[in-house]
PDB file of C-alpha atoms in Angstrom:
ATOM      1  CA  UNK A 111       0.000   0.000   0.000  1.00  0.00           C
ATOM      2  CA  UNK A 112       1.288   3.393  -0.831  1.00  0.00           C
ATOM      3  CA  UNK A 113       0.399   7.099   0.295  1.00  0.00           C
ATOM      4  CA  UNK A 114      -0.424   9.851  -2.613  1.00  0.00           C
ATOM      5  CA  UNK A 115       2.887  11.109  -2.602  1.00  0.00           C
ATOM      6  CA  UNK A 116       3.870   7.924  -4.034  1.00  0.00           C
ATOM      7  CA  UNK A 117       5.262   8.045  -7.977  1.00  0.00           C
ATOM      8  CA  UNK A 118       6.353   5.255 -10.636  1.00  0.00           C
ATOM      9  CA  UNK A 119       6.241   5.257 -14.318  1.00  0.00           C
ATOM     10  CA  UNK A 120       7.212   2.774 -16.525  1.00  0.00           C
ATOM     11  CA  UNK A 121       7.563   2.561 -20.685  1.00  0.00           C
ATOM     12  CA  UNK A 122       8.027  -0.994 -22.074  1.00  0.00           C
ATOM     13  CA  UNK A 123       7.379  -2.230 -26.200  1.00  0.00           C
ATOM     14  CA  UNK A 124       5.074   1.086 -27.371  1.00  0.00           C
ATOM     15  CA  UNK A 125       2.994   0.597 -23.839  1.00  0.00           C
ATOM     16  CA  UNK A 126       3.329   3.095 -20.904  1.00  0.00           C
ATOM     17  CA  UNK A 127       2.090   3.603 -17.325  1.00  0.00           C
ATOM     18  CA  UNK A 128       2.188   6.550 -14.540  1.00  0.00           C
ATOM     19  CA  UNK A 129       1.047   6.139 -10.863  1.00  0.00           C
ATOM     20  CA  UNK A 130       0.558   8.271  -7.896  1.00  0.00           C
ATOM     21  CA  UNK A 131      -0.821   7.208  -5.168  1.00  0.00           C
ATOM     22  CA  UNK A 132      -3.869   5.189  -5.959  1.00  0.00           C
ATOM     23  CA  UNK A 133      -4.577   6.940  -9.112  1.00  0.00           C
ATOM     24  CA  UNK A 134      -2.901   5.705 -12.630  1.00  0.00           C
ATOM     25  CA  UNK A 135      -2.683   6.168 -15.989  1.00  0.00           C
ATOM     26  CA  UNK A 136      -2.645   3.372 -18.458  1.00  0.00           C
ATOM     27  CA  UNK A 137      -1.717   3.434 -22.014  1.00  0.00           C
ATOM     28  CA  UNK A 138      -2.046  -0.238 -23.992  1.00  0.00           C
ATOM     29  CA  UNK A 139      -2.547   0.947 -27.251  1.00  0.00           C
ATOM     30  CA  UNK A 140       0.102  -0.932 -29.559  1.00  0.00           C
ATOM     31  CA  UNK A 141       1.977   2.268 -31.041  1.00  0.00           C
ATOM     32  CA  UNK A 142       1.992   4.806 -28.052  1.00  0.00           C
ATOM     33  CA  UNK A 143      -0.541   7.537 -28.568  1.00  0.00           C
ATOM     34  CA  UNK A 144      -0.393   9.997 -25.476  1.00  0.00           C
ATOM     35  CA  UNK A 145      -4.582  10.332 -25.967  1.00  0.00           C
ATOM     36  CA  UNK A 146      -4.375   6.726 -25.675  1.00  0.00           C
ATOM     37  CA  UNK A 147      -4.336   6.913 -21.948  1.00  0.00           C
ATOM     38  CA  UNK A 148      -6.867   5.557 -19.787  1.00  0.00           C
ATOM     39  CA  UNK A 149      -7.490   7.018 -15.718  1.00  0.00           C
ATOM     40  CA  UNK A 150      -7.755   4.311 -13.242  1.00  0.00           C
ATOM     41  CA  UNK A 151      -8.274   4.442  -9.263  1.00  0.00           C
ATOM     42  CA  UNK A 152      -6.806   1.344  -8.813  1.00  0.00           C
ATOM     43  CA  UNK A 153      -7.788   1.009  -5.059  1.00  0.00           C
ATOM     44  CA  UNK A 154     -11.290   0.849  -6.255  1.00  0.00           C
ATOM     45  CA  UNK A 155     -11.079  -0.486  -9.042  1.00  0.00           C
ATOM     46  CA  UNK A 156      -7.996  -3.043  -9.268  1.00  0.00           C
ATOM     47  CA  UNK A 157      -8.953  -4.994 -12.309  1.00  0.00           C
ATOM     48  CA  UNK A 158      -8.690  -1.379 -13.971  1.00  0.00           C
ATOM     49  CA  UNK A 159     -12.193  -2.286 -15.763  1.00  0.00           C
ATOM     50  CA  UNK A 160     -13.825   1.362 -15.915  1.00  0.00           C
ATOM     51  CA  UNK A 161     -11.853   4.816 -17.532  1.00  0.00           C
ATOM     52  CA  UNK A 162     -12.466   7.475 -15.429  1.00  0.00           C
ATOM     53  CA  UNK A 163     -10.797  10.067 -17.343  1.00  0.00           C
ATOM     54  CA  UNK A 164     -14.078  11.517 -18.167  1.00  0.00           C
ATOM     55  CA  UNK A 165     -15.209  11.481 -15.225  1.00  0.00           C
ATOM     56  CA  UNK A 166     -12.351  12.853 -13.192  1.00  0.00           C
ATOM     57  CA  UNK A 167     -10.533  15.070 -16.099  1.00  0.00           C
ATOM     58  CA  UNK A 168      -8.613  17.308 -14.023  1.00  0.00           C
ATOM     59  CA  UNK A 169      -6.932  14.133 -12.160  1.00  0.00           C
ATOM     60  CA  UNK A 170      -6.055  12.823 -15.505  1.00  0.00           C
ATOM     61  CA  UNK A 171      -4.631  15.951 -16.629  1.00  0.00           C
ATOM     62  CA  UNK A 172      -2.657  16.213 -13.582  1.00  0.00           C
ATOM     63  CA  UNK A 173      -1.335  12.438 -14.175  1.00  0.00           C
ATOM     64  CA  UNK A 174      -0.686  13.283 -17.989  1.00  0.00           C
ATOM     65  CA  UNK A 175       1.065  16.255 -17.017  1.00  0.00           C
ATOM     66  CA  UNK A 176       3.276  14.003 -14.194  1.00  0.00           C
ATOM     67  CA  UNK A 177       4.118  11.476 -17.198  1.00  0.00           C
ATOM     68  CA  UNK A 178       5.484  14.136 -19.207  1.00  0.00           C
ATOM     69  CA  UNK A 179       7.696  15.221 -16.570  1.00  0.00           C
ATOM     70  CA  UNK A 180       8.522  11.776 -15.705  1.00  0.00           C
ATOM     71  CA  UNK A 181       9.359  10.976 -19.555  1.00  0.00           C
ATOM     72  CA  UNK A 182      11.301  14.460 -19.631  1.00  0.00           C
ATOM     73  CA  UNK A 183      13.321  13.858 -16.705  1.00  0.00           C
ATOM     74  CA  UNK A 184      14.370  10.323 -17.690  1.00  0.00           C
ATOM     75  CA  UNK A 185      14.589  10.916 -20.681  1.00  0.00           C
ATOM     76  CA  UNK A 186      12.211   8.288 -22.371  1.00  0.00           C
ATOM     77  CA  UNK A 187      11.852   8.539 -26.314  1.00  0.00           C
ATOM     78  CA  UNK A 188       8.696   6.464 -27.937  1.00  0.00           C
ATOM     79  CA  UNK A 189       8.515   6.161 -31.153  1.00  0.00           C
ATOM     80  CA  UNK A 190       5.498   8.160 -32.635  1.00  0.00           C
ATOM     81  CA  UNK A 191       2.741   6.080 -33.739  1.00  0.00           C
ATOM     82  CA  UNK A 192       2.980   5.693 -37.657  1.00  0.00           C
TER      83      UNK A 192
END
């Protein structure tokens, strides 16, 4: 179990993922797309079944925004999407 100050990202074959705390966003889409992301609250919803990015749009704007620092900072290059 971690607190909300808690951060990991990760970037593996064209597929990404950013958490804090029990929020994360998910991105599965074969050929990264950065709109490709989905918003999970993984302490509700662990299976990550239901995108809340609609529902919650500033939290996913504040993840997106905490991937592209994350990506920035280490330096992570993805290949566009052709």
């Amino acid at each position: 179990v971690h607190d909300s100050t808690y951060v990991v990202g990760l970037e593996s074959g064209g597929t990404a993922f950013f958490r804090q705390g029990k929020w994360k966003i998910t991105n599965v889409t074969r050929r990264y797309r950065e709109e490709s992301f989905k918003l999970y609250n993984i302490e509700a919803d662990p299976g990550e079944t239901v995108d809340l990015s609609a529902k919650y749009p500033k939290k996913y704007n504040e993840l997106l925004q905490g991937w592209r620092s994350y990506q920035q900072k280490l330096d992570i290059r993805i290949a566009p999407a052709k």
